[in-house]
mmCIF file of C-alpha atoms in Angstrom:
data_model
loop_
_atom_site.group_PDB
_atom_site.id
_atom_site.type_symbol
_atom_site.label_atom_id
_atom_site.label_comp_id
_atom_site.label_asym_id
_atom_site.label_seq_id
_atom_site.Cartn_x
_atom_site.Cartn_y
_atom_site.Cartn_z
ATOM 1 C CA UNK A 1 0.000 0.000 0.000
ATOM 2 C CA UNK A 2 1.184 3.320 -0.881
ATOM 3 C CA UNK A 3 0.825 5.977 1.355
ATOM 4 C CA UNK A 4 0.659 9.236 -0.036
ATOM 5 C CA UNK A 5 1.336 12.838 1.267
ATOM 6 C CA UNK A 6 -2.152 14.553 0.481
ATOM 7 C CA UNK A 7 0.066 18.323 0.571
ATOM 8 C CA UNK A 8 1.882 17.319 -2.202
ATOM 9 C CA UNK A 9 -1.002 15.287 -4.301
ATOM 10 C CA UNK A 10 -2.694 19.090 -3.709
ATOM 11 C CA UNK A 11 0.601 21.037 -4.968
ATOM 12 C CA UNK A 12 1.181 18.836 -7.759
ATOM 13 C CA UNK A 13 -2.441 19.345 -9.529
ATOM 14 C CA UNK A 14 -3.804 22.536 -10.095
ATOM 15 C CA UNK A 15 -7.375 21.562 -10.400
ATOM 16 C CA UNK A 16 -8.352 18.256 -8.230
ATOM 17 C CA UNK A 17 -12.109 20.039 -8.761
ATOM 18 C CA UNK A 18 -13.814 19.439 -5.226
ATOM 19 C CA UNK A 19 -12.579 16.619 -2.529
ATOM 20 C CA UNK A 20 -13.710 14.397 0.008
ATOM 21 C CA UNK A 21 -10.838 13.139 2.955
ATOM 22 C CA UNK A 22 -11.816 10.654 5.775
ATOM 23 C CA UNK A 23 -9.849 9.197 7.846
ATOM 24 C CA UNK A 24 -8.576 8.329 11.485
ATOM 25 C CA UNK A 25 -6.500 10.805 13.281
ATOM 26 C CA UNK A 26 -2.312 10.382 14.742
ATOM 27 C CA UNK A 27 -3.543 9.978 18.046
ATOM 28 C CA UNK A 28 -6.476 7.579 16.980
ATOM 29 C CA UNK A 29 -9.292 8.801 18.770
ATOM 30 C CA UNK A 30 -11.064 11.050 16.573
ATOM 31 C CA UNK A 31 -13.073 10.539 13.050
ATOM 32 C CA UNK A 32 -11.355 13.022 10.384
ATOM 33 C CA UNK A 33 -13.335 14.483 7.711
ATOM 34 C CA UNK A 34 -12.247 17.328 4.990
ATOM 35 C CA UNK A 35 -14.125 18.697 2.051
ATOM 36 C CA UNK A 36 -13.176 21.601 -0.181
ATOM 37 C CA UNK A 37 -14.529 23.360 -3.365
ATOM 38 C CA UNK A 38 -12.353 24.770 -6.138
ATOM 39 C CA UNK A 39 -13.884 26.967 -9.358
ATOM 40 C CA UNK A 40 -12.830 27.821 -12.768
ATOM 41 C CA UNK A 41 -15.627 30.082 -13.747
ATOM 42 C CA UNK A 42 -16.951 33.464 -12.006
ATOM 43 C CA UNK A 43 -19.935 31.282 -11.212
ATOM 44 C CA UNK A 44 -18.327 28.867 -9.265
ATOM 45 C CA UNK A 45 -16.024 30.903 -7.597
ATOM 46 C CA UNK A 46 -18.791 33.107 -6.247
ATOM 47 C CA UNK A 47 -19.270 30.869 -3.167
ATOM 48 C CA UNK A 48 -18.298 30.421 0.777
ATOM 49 C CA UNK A 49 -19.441 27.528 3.249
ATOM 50 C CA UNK A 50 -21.656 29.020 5.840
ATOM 51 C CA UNK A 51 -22.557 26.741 8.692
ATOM 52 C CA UNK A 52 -25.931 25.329 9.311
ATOM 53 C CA UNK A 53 -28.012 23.838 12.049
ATOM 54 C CA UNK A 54 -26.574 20.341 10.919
ATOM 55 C CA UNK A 55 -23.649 20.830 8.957
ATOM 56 C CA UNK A 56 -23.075 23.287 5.894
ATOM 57 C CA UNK A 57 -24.593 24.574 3.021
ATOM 58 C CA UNK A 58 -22.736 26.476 -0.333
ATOM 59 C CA UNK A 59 -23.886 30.193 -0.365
ATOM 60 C CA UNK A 60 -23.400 33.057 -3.227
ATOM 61 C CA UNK A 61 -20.674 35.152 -1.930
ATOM 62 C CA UNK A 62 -22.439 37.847 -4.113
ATOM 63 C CA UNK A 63 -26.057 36.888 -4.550
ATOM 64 C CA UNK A 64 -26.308 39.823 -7.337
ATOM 65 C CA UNK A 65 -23.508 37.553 -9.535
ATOM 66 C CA UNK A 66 -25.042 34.044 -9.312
ATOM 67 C CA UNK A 67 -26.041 32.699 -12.412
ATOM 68 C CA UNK A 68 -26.720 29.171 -12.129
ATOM 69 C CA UNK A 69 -27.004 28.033 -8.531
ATOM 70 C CA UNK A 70 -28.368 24.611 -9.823
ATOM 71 C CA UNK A 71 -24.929 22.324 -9.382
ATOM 72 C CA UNK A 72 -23.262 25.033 -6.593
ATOM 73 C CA UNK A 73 -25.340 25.243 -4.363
ATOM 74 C CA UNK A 74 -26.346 22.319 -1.934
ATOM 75 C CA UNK A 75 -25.468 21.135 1.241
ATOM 76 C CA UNK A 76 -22.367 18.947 1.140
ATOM 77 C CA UNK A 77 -21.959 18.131 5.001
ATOM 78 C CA UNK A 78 -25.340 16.914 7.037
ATOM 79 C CA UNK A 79 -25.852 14.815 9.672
ATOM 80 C CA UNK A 80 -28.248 12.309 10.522
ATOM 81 C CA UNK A 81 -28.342 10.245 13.942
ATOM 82 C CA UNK A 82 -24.719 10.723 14.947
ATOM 83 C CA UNK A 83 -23.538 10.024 11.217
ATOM 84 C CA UNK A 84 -22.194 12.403 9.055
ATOM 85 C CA UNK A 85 -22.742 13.014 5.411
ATOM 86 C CA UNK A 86 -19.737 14.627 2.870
ATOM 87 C CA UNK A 87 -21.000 15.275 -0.790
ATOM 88 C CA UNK A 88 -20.186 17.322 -3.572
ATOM 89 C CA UNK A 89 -23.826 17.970 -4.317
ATOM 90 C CA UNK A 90 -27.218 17.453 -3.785
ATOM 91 C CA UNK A 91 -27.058 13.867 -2.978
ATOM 92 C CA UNK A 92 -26.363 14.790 0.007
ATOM 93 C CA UNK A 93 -29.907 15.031 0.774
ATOM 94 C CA UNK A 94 -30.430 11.816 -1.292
ATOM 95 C CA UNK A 95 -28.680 9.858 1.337
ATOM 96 C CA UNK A 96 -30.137 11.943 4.540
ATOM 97 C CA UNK A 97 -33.542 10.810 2.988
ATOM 98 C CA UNK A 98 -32.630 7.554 2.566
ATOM 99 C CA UNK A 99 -31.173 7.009 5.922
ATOM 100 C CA UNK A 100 -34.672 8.120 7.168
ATOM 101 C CA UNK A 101 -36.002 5.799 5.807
ATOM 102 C CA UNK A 102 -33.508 3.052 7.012
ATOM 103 C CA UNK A 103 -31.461 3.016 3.494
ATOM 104 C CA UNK A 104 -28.134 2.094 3.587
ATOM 105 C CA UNK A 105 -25.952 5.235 1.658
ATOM 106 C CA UNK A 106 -25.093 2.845 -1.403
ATOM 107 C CA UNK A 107 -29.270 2.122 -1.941
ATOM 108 C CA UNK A 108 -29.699 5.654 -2.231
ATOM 109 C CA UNK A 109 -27.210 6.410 -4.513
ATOM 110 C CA UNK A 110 -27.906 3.851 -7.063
ATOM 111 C CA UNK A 111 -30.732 6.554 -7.480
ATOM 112 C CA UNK A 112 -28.147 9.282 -8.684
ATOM 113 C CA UNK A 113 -25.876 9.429 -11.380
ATOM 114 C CA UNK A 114 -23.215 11.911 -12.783
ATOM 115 C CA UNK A 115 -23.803 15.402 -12.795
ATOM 116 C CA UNK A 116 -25.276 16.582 -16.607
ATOM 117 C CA UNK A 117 -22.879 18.902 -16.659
ATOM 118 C CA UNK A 118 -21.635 18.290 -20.657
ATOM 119 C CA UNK A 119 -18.585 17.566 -21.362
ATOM 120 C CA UNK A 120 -17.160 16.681 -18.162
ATOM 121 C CA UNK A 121 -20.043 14.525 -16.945
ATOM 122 C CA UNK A 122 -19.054 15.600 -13.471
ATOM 123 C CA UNK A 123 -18.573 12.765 -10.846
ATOM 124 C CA UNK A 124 -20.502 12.465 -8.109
ATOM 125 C CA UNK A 125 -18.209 11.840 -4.847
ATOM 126 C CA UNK A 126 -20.153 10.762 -1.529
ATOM 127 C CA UNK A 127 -18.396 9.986 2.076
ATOM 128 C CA UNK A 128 -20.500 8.551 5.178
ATOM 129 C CA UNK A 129 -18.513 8.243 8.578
ATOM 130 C CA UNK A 130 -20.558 5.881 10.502
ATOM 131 C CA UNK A 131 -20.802 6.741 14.560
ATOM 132 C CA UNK A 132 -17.990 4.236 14.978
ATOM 133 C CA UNK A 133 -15.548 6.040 13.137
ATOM 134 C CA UNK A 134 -16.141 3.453 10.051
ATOM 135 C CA UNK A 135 -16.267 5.067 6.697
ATOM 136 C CA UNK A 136 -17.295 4.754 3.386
ATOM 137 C CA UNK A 137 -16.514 6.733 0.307
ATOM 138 C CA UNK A 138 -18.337 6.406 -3.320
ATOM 139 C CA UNK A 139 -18.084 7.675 -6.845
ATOM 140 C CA UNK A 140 -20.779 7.982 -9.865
ATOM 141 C CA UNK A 141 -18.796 8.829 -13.026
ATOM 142 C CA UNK A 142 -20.048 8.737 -16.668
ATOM 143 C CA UNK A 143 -17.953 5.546 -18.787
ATOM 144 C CA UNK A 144 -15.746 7.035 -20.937
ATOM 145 C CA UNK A 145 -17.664 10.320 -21.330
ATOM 146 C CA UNK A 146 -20.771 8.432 -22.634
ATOM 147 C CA UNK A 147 -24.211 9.895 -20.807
ATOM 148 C CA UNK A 148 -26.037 7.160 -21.392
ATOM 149 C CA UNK A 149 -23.640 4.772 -19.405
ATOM 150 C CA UNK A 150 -23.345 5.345 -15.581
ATOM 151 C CA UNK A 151 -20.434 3.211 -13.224
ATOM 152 C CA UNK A 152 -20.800 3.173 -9.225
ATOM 153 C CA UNK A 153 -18.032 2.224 -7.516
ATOM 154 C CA UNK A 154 -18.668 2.105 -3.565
ATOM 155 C CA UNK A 155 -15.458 1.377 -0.993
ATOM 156 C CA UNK A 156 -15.816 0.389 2.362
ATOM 157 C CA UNK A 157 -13.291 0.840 5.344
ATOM 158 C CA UNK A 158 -14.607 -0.474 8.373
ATOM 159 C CA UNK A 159 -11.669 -0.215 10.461
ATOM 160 C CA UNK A 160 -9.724 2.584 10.206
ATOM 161 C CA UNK A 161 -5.731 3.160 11.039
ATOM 162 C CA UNK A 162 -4.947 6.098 12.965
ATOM 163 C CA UNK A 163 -2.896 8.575 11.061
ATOM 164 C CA UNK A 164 -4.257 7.282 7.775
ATOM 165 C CA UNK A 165 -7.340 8.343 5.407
ATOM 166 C CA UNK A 166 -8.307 8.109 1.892
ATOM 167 C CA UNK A 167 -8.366 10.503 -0.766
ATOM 168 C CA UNK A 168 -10.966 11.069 -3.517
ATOM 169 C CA UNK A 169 -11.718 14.066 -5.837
ATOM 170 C CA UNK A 170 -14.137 15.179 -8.672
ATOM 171 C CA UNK A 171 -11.090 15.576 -11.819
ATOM 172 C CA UNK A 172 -7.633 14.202 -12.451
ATOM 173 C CA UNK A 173 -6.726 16.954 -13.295
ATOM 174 C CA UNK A 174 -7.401 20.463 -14.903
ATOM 175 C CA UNK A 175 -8.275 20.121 -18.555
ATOM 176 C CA UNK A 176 -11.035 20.471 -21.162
ATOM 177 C CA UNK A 177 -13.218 18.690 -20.911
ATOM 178 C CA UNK A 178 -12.035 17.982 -17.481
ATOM 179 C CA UNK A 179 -10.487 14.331 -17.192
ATOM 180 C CA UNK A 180 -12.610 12.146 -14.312
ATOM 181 C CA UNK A 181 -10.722 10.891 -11.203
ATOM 182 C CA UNK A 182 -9.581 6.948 -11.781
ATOM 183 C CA UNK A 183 -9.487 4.196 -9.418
ATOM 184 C CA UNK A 184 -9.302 3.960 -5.821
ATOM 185 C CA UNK A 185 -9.622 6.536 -3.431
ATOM 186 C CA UNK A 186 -5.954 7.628 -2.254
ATOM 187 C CA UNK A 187 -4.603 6.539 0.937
ATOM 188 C CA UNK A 188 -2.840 9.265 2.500
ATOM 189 C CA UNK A 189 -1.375 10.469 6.123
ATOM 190 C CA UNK A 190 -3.354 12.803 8.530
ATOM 191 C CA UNK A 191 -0.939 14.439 10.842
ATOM 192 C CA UNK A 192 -1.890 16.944 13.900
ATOM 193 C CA UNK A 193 -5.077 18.063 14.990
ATOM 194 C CA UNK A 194 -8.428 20.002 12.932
ATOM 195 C CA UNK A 195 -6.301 23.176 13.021
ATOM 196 C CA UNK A 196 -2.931 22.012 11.201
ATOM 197 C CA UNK A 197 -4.915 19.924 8.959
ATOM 198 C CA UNK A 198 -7.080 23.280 7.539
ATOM 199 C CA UNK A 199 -3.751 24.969 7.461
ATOM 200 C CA UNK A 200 -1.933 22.370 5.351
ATOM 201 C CA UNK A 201 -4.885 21.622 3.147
ATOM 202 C CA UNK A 202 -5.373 25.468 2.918
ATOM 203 C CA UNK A 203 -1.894 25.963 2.334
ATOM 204 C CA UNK A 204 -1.436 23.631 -0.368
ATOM 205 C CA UNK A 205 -4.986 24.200 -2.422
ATOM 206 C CA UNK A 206 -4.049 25.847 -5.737
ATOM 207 C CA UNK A 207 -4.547 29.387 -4.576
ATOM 208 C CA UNK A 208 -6.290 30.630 -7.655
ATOM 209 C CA UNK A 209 -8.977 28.268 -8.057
ATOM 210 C CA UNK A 210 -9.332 27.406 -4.214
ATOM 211 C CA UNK A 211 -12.491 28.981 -3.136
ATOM 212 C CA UNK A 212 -13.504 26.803 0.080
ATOM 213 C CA UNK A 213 -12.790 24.150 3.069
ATOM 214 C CA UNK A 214 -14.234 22.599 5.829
ATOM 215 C CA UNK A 215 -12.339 20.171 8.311
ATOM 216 C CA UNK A 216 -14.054 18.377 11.014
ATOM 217 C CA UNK A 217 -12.442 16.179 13.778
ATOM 218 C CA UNK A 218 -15.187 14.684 16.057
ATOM 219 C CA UNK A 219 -14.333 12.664 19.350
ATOM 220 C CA UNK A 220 -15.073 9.081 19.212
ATOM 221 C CA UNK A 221 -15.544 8.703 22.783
ATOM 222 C CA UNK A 222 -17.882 11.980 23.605
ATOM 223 C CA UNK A 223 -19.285 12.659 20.259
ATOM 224 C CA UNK A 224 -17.561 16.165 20.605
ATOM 225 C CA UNK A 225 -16.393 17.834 17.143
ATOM 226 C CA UNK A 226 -14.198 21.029 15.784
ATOM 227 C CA UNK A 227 -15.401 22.409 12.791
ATOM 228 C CA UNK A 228 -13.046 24.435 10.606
ATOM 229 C CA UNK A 229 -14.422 26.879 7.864
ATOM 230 C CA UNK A 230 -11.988 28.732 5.000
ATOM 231 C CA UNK A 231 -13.313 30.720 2.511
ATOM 232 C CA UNK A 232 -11.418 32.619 0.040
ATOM 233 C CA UNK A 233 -14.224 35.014 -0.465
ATOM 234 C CA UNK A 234 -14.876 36.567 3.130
#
């Protein structure tokens, strides 16, 4: 197994699109989750995180510049009887619904596909930590560029290593159209606590197309988080 340094994956690739990291942290007792947004266009860059009542929700940084607000806006962290959600859309609320109504994560999103985004046929990327600290991470992606063909892959880590996580993003790379992400999620070290992690990840975003991040580290014995929220636009 290759373990990766996520700092340099970031450096290395100026448009990863929007990613999803869960993991275990150094000193093994709390569940790790990141999730940032990056943006080409005026559009997408126009956003922040703002926090809600059960995780957070994509805003217009200036409402009176938002054109399209149907793929940028959504809630991409939510949580639902002690287990929490990551997304890079509205699927999000797919699997809050489904869990509901007693649906595991993958039932629901065998309901979902890509986003219609043409050409990139956007991938959907979906993380559930479970109260336990188990996680599991998921990606809808077009074959080949071909909308009428949708693969699922789902990826299941039921007991997790402290000091590691695993990696997934929306692109490859920057390109056009944008090239999807391929194979497994990355597995990559988590060092220090909520507030070096935001730093590093901060840090190490592409700082022209970064536009947001949120870290979470929540205590596996007391249920008690830190939330972390950067946003370029403030």
């Amino acid at each position: 197994m290759k373990i990766l340094n996520i700092g340099e994956e970031l450096r290395g690739n100026a448009y990863p699109g929007r990613g999803i990291l869960l993991g275990r942290s150094a000193d093994g007792k709390s569940a790790v989750a990141a999730y940032f947004i990056m943006g080409r266009s005026g559009n997408s860059r126009n956003r922040i995180f703002a926090q809600t009542e059960d995780g957070i929700r994509t805003e217009a940084f200036d409402p009176s510049k938002m054109v399209d607000p149907s793929l940028i806006i959504y809630h991409p962290v939510r949580l639902y009887d002690g287990r929490l959600i990551v997304t890079n859309g509205d699927q999000t609320d797919t699997i809050w619904e489904g869990m509901k109504r007693g649906e595991a994560p993958e039932a629901a999103l065998r309901t979902r596909e890509f986003e219609p985004d043409e050409p990139n046929y956007t991938p959907r990327i979906s993380g559930v930590i479970e109260r336990d600290g188990a996680y599991q991470l998921s990606i809808l992606k077009s074959f080949e560029g071909d909308p009428a063909c949708c693969k699922r892959f789902f990826f299941e880590y039921d007991k997790p290593v402290a000091g590691l996580g695993h990696f997934i993003h929306t692109y490859q790379c920057d390109g056009d159209p944008l090239p999807s992400f391929e194979g497994e999620p990355k597995t990559v070290r988590i060092e220090g606590d909520a507030q070096a992690l935001a730093d590093m990840l901060w840090e190490y975003l592409n700082p022209e197309n970064k536009v947001s991040l949120y870290v979470r580290y929540t205590d596996l014995a007391t249920g008690a988080c830190t939330q972390i929220i950067r946003n370029k636009n403030q």
